[in-house]
PDB file of C-alpha atoms in Angstrom:
ATOM      1  CA  MET A   1     -62.850 114.931  13.115  1.00  0.00           C
ATOM      2  CA  GLY A   2     -62.667 118.719  13.235  1.00  0.00           C
ATOM      3  CA  PHE A   3     -59.126 118.720  11.819  1.00  0.00           C
ATOM      4  CA  LEU A   4     -60.093 116.489   8.865  1.00  0.00           C
ATOM      5  CA  ASN A   5     -63.171 118.585   8.103  1.00  0.00           C
ATOM      6  CA  LYS A   6     -61.034 121.731   8.172  1.00  0.00           C
ATOM      7  CA  LEU A   7     -58.396 120.106   5.951  1.00  0.00           C
ATOM      8  CA  PHE A   8     -60.898 118.949   3.319  1.00  0.00           C
ATOM      9  CA  SER A   9     -62.901 122.188   3.543  1.00  0.00           C
ATOM     10  CA  SER A  10     -59.722 124.216   2.985  1.00  0.00           C
ATOM     11  CA  LYS A  11     -58.764 122.064  -0.018  1.00  0.00           C
ATOM     12  CA  LYS A  12     -62.256 122.485  -1.509  1.00  0.00           C
ATOM     13  CA  GLU A  13     -62.103 126.289  -1.108  1.00  0.00           C
ATOM     14  CA  GLU A  14     -58.649 126.353  -2.733  1.00  0.00           C
ATOM     15  CA  GLU A  15     -59.856 124.292  -5.703  1.00  0.00           C
ATOM     16  CA  GLN A  16     -62.866 126.574  -6.154  1.00  0.00           C
ATOM     17  CA  THR A  17     -60.679 129.680  -6.052  1.00  0.00           C
ATOM     18  CA  MET A  18     -58.182 128.173  -8.489  1.00  0.00           C
ATOM     19  CA  ALA A  19     -61.035 127.311 -10.862  1.00  0.00           C
ATOM     20  CA  GLU A  20     -61.750 131.037 -10.933  1.00  0.00           C
ATOM     21  CA  LEU A  21     -58.278 132.260 -11.829  1.00  0.00           C
ATOM     22  CA  ASN A  22     -57.999 135.829 -13.088  1.00  0.00           C
ATOM     23  CA  ILE A  23     -55.618 136.272 -15.999  1.00  0.00           C
ATOM     24  CA  GLY A  24     -54.833 139.800 -17.187  1.00  0.00           C
ATOM     25  CA  ILE A  25     -54.009 140.318 -20.861  1.00  0.00           C
ATOM     26  CA  ILE A  26     -51.782 143.398 -20.694  1.00  0.00           C
ATOM     27  CA  ILE A  27     -51.496 145.699 -23.695  1.00  0.00           C
ATOM     28  CA  GLY A  28     -47.878 146.824 -23.581  1.00  0.00           C
ATOM     29  CA  SER A  29     -48.012 149.869 -25.866  1.00  0.00           C
ATOM     30  CA  THR A  30     -49.646 153.266 -25.458  1.00  0.00           C
ATOM     31  CA  ARG A  31     -48.658 154.992 -28.687  1.00  0.00           C
ATOM     32  CA  GLU A  32     -51.191 156.382 -31.147  1.00  0.00           C
ATOM     33  CA  GLY A  33     -51.915 154.039 -34.043  1.00  0.00           C
ATOM     34  CA  ARG A  34     -50.856 150.930 -32.131  1.00  0.00           C
ATOM     35  CA  VAL A  35     -52.062 147.516 -33.275  1.00  0.00           C
ATOM     36  CA  SER A  36     -51.709 145.831 -29.885  1.00  0.00           C
ATOM     37  CA  PRO A  37     -55.432 146.148 -28.982  1.00  0.00           C
ATOM     38  CA  GLN A  38     -56.210 143.941 -31.999  1.00  0.00           C
ATOM     39  CA  VAL A  39     -53.750 141.328 -30.780  1.00  0.00           C
ATOM     40  CA  ALA A  40     -55.073 141.487 -27.210  1.00  0.00           C
ATOM     41  CA  GLN A  41     -58.671 141.028 -28.356  1.00  0.00           C
ATOM     42  CA  TRP A  42     -57.646 138.040 -30.498  1.00  0.00           C
ATOM     43  CA  VAL A  43     -55.877 136.418 -27.531  1.00  0.00           C
ATOM     44  CA  LYS A  44     -58.927 137.061 -25.337  1.00  0.00           C
ATOM     45  CA  GLU A  45     -61.274 135.456 -27.869  1.00  0.00           C
ATOM     46  CA  ILE A  46     -59.099 132.329 -27.979  1.00  0.00           C
ATOM     47  CA  ALA A  47     -58.756 132.274 -24.184  1.00  0.00           C
ATOM     48  CA  ASP A  48     -62.462 132.769 -23.475  1.00  0.00           C
ATOM     49  CA  GLN A  49     -63.279 129.646 -25.505  1.00  0.00           C
ATOM     50  CA  ARG A  50     -61.254 127.577 -23.045  1.00  0.00           C
ATOM     51  CA  GLY A  51     -63.389 128.323 -19.969  1.00  0.00           C
ATOM     52  CA  ASP A  52     -60.436 127.773 -17.608  1.00  0.00           C
ATOM     53  CA  ALA A  53     -60.072 131.303 -16.197  1.00  0.00           C
ATOM     54  CA  ASN A  54     -61.499 134.819 -16.198  1.00  0.00           C
ATOM     55  CA  TYR A  55     -59.568 136.719 -18.860  1.00  0.00           C
ATOM     56  CA  THR A  56     -59.491 140.533 -18.816  1.00  0.00           C
ATOM     57  CA  VAL A  57     -57.778 142.920 -21.232  1.00  0.00           C
ATOM     58  CA  ILE A  58     -55.805 145.512 -19.246  1.00  0.00           C
ATOM     59  CA  ASP A  59     -54.655 148.538 -21.229  1.00  0.00           C
ATOM     60  CA  ILE A  60     -51.775 150.536 -19.736  1.00  0.00           C
ATOM     61  CA  ALA A  61     -53.088 153.557 -21.677  1.00  0.00           C
ATOM     62  CA  ASP A  62     -56.176 153.602 -19.420  1.00  0.00           C
ATOM     63  CA  TYR A  63     -54.028 154.550 -16.408  1.00  0.00           C
ATOM     64  CA  LYS A  64     -52.144 157.764 -15.786  1.00  0.00           C
ATOM     65  CA  LEU A  65     -48.608 156.520 -15.255  1.00  0.00           C
ATOM     66  CA  PRO A  66     -46.029 159.243 -15.874  1.00  0.00           C
ATOM     67  CA  LEU A  67     -42.361 158.304 -15.707  1.00  0.00           C
ATOM     68  CA  LEU A  68     -41.769 156.796 -12.299  1.00  0.00           C
ATOM     69  CA  GLY A  69     -40.235 159.319  -9.923  1.00  0.00           C
ATOM     70  CA  GLU A  70     -40.644 162.288 -12.260  1.00  0.00           C
ATOM     71  CA  PRO A  71     -41.677 165.244 -10.054  1.00  0.00           C
ATOM     72  CA  GLY A  72     -44.856 167.249 -10.571  1.00  0.00           C
ATOM     73  CA  GLN A  73     -46.635 164.685 -12.721  1.00  0.00           C
ATOM     74  CA  ASP A  74     -50.212 163.414 -12.441  1.00  0.00           C
ATOM     75  CA  ALA A  75     -49.916 159.848 -11.174  1.00  0.00           C
ATOM     76  CA  SER A  76     -53.609 159.568 -10.295  1.00  0.00           C
ATOM     77  CA  GLY A  77     -53.908 156.269 -12.164  1.00  0.00           C
ATOM     78  CA  ALA A  78     -51.244 154.525 -10.086  1.00  0.00           C
ATOM     79  CA  GLN A  79     -53.689 153.319  -7.410  1.00  0.00           C
ATOM     80  CA  GLY A  80     -56.037 151.843 -10.015  1.00  0.00           C
ATOM     81  CA  TRP A  81     -53.071 150.196 -11.739  1.00  0.00           C
ATOM     82  CA  SER A  82     -51.984 148.643  -8.451  1.00  0.00           C
ATOM     83  CA  GLU A  83     -55.488 147.351  -7.723  1.00  0.00           C
ATOM     84  CA  ILE A  84     -56.114 145.752 -11.135  1.00  0.00           C
ATOM     85  CA  ILE A  85     -52.721 144.012 -11.182  1.00  0.00           C
ATOM     86  CA  ALA A  86     -53.113 142.784  -7.579  1.00  0.00           C
ATOM     87  CA  LYS A  87     -56.391 141.042  -8.558  1.00  0.00           C
ATOM     88  CA  GLN A  88     -54.714 138.936 -11.241  1.00  0.00           C
ATOM     89  CA  ASP A  89     -53.355 135.420 -10.745  1.00  0.00           C
ATOM     90  CA  GLY A  90     -51.382 135.461 -13.987  1.00  0.00           C
ATOM     91  CA  PHE A  91     -50.718 137.510 -17.087  1.00  0.00           C
ATOM     92  CA  VAL A  92     -50.378 137.434 -20.840  1.00  0.00           C
ATOM     93  CA  PHE A  93     -48.179 140.302 -21.985  1.00  0.00           C
ATOM     94  CA  ILE A  94     -48.814 141.660 -25.493  1.00  0.00           C
ATOM     95  CA  VAL A  95     -45.306 142.844 -26.337  1.00  0.00           C
ATOM     96  CA  GLN A  96     -44.200 145.033 -29.215  1.00  0.00           C
ATOM     97  CA  GLU A  97     -40.549 145.286 -30.136  1.00  0.00           C
ATOM     98  CA  TYR A  98     -39.071 148.791 -30.193  1.00  0.00           C
ATOM     99  CA  ASN A  99     -35.330 149.130 -30.806  1.00  0.00           C
ATOM    100  CA  HIS A 100     -34.741 145.483 -29.840  1.00  0.00           C
ATOM    101  CA  SER A 101     -36.610 145.780 -26.527  1.00  0.00           C
ATOM    102  CA  ILE A 102     -39.986 146.375 -24.881  1.00  0.00           C
ATOM    103  CA  THR A 103     -41.750 149.730 -24.946  1.00  0.00           C
ATOM    104  CA  GLY A 104     -40.890 152.412 -22.418  1.00  0.00           C
ATOM    105  CA  ALA A 105     -44.553 152.420 -21.357  1.00  0.00           C
ATOM    106  CA  LEU A 106     -44.471 148.729 -20.440  1.00  0.00           C
ATOM    107  CA  LYS A 107     -41.166 149.030 -18.560  1.00  0.00           C
ATOM    108  CA  ASN A 108     -42.528 152.017 -16.648  1.00  0.00           C
ATOM    109  CA  ALA A 109     -45.771 150.186 -15.799  1.00  0.00           C
ATOM    110  CA  LEU A 110     -43.806 147.163 -14.559  1.00  0.00           C
ATOM    111  CA  ASP A 111     -41.565 149.399 -12.424  1.00  0.00           C
ATOM    112  CA  TYR A 112     -44.538 151.102 -10.740  1.00  0.00           C
ATOM    113  CA  LEU A 113     -45.356 147.956  -8.776  1.00  0.00           C
ATOM    114  CA  ARG A 114     -43.529 145.255  -6.890  1.00  0.00           C
ATOM    115  CA  VAL A 115     -45.499 142.903  -4.641  1.00  0.00           C
ATOM    116  CA  GLU A 116     -48.512 142.982  -6.969  1.00  0.00           C
ATOM    117  CA  TRP A 117     -46.440 141.048  -9.531  1.00  0.00           C
ATOM    118  CA  ASN A 118     -44.781 138.620  -7.119  1.00  0.00           C
ATOM    119  CA  ASN A 119     -45.354 134.857  -7.320  1.00  0.00           C
ATOM    120  CA  LYS A 120     -47.535 134.921 -10.408  1.00  0.00           C
ATOM    121  CA  ALA A 121     -47.079 133.361 -13.837  1.00  0.00           C
ATOM    122  CA  ALA A 122     -46.995 134.980 -17.263  1.00  0.00           C
ATOM    123  CA  GLY A 123     -47.012 134.185 -20.933  1.00  0.00           C
ATOM    124  CA  ILE A 124     -45.814 136.443 -23.728  1.00  0.00           C
ATOM    125  CA  VAL A 125     -47.350 137.142 -27.126  1.00  0.00           C
ATOM    126  CA  SER A 126     -44.950 139.342 -29.068  1.00  0.00           C
ATOM    127  CA  TYR A 127     -44.754 140.907 -32.492  1.00  0.00           C
ATOM    128  CA  GLY A 128     -42.266 142.761 -34.619  1.00  0.00           C
ATOM    129  CA  SER A 129     -40.054 142.345 -37.662  1.00  0.00           C
ATOM    130  CA  VAL A 130     -38.553 139.183 -36.132  1.00  0.00           C
ATOM    131  CA  GLY A 131     -41.643 138.273 -34.136  1.00  0.00           C
ATOM    132  CA  GLY A 132     -40.709 140.523 -31.242  1.00  0.00           C
ATOM    133  CA  ALA A 133     -38.261 137.880 -30.011  1.00  0.00           C
ATOM    134  CA  ARG A 134     -35.700 140.348 -28.658  1.00  0.00           C
ATOM    135  CA  ALA A 135     -38.360 142.269 -26.721  1.00  0.00           C
ATOM    136  CA  ALA A 136     -39.645 139.006 -25.257  1.00  0.00           C
ATOM    137  CA  GLU A 137     -36.148 138.088 -24.073  1.00  0.00           C
ATOM    138  CA  HIS A 138     -35.715 141.463 -22.379  1.00  0.00           C
ATOM    139  CA  LEU A 139     -39.114 141.098 -20.722  1.00  0.00           C
ATOM    140  CA  ARG A 140     -38.150 137.662 -19.350  1.00  0.00           C
ATOM    141  CA  GLY A 141     -35.218 139.212 -17.474  1.00  0.00           C
ATOM    142  CA  ILE A 142     -37.420 141.914 -15.968  1.00  0.00           C
ATOM    143  CA  MET A 143     -40.062 139.379 -14.950  1.00  0.00           C
ATOM    144  CA  GLY A 144     -37.441 137.276 -13.185  1.00  0.00           C
ATOM    145  CA  GLU A 145     -36.570 140.235 -10.965  1.00  0.00           C
ATOM    146  CA  LEU A 146     -40.274 140.780 -10.192  1.00  0.00           C
ATOM    147  CA  LEU A 147     -40.777 137.100  -9.235  1.00  0.00           C
ATOM    148  CA  ILE A 148     -42.989 136.456 -12.241  1.00  0.00           C
ATOM    149  CA  ALA A 149     -42.526 132.948 -13.616  1.00  0.00           C
ATOM    150  CA  ASP A 150     -42.690 133.024 -17.411  1.00  0.00           C
ATOM    151  CA  VAL A 151     -43.744 129.996 -19.420  1.00  0.00           C
ATOM    152  CA  ARG A 152     -41.709 128.642 -22.313  1.00  0.00           C
ATOM    153  CA  VAL A 153     -44.194 128.683 -25.220  1.00  0.00           C
ATOM    154  CA  HIS A 154     -44.118 132.101 -26.824  1.00  0.00           C
ATOM    155  CA  PRO A 155     -46.360 133.026 -29.773  1.00  0.00           C
ATOM    156  CA  ALA A 156     -44.228 135.326 -31.953  1.00  0.00           C
ATOM    157  CA  LEU A 157     -46.166 137.258 -34.591  1.00  0.00           C
ATOM    158  CA  SER A 158     -44.485 138.649 -37.686  1.00  0.00           C
ATOM    159  CA  LEU A 159     -45.285 142.112 -38.986  1.00  0.00           C
ATOM    160  CA  PHE A 160     -44.767 140.665 -42.478  1.00  0.00           C
ATOM    161  CA  THR A 161     -46.973 137.563 -42.372  1.00  0.00           C
ATOM    162  CA  ASP A 162     -49.500 138.173 -39.559  1.00  0.00           C
ATOM    163  CA  PHE A 163     -50.403 141.777 -40.384  1.00  0.00           C
ATOM    164  CA  GLU A 164     -51.628 143.328 -43.623  1.00  0.00           C
ATOM    165  CA  ASN A 165     -49.848 146.578 -44.427  1.00  0.00           C
ATOM    166  CA  GLY A 166     -48.396 146.471 -40.923  1.00  0.00           C
ATOM    167  CA  THR A 167     -51.716 147.622 -39.472  1.00  0.00           C
ATOM    168  CA  ASP A 168     -54.487 145.033 -39.953  1.00  0.00           C
ATOM    169  CA  PHE A 169     -53.987 141.986 -37.783  1.00  0.00           C
ATOM    170  CA  LYS A 170     -54.643 138.775 -39.716  1.00  0.00           C
ATOM    171  CA  PRO A 171     -52.754 135.991 -37.942  1.00  0.00           C
ATOM    172  CA  LYS A 172     -51.853 132.714 -39.582  1.00  0.00           C
ATOM    173  CA  GLU A 173     -53.887 129.754 -38.337  1.00  0.00           C
ATOM    174  CA  VAL A 174     -50.874 128.169 -36.646  1.00  0.00           C
ATOM    175  CA  GLN A 175     -50.711 131.129 -34.260  1.00  0.00           C
ATOM    176  CA  THR A 176     -53.988 130.092 -32.593  1.00  0.00           C
ATOM    177  CA  ASP A 177     -52.421 126.747 -31.696  1.00  0.00           C
ATOM    178  CA  SER A 178     -49.413 128.562 -30.288  1.00  0.00           C
ATOM    179  CA  VAL A 179     -51.597 130.750 -28.042  1.00  0.00           C
ATOM    180  CA  ASN A 180     -53.431 127.684 -26.735  1.00  0.00           C
ATOM    181  CA  GLN A 181     -50.145 125.911 -26.026  1.00  0.00           C
ATOM    182  CA  MET A 182     -48.928 128.963 -24.112  1.00  0.00           C
ATOM    183  CA  LEU A 183     -52.157 129.031 -22.067  1.00  0.00           C
ATOM    184  CA  ASP A 184     -51.831 125.269 -21.456  1.00  0.00           C
ATOM    185  CA  GLN A 185     -48.630 126.127 -19.585  1.00  0.00           C
ATOM    186  CA  LEU A 186     -49.800 129.396 -18.012  1.00  0.00           C
ATOM    187  CA  ILE A 187     -52.904 128.028 -16.267  1.00  0.00           C
ATOM    188  CA  PRO A 188     -51.206 125.246 -14.252  1.00  0.00           C
ATOM    189  CA  TRP A 189     -48.325 127.557 -13.314  1.00  0.00           C
ATOM    190  CA  SER A 190     -50.813 130.207 -12.163  1.00  0.00           C
ATOM    191  CA  LYS A 191     -52.605 127.607 -10.042  1.00  0.00           C
ATOM    192  CA  ALA A 192     -49.356 126.366  -8.548  1.00  0.00           C
ATOM    193  CA  LEU A 193     -48.133 129.852  -7.664  1.00  0.00           C
ATOM    194  CA  TYR A 194     -51.507 130.721  -6.147  1.00  0.00           C
ATOM    195  CA  THR A 195     -50.730 128.208  -3.394  1.00  0.00           C
ATOM    196  CA  ILE A 196     -47.663 130.137  -2.193  1.00  0.00           C
ATOM    197  CA  ARG A 197     -49.167 133.625  -2.119  1.00  0.00           C
TER     198      ARG A 197
END
């Protein structure tokens, strides 16, 4: 009887933990005048209405992350960056397209860590002149190397139709559906990958 009790008790604990998934919404730009915090807050508002995870906005700009390996720099934020990423069960990356790719700040932040990313799931919300599609594709390759499983649905926001004057975020209604569809894929993948960590 002890084995069965342990088996069912373990399953119950796992289900409770999975019901409390932590999903980090990562702001992938640090430049002055960025619009990504608006996008991240919008995604969080949609996500919070679902009640299926704890969603937290994580801003790379809040951590001191100089170029990885550059001597004599203040990397005092690296430990905090490691800790916040390690606590997450999955991610939504807010990705801006710069020169057909992701920002240097996001690439640097990804490179700072390894095991903290492993065996977790991620969704992408991108924006740019063509919806940030090329940046999203570059990010998918990087995530594969870091053992992050990315989901297929990808909300792609246009600077021409989802932003006023390129600065005020006013997404089309269809974009909310796209975010929910992405999260519909992200949550089960995050739960599944939790079981192998």
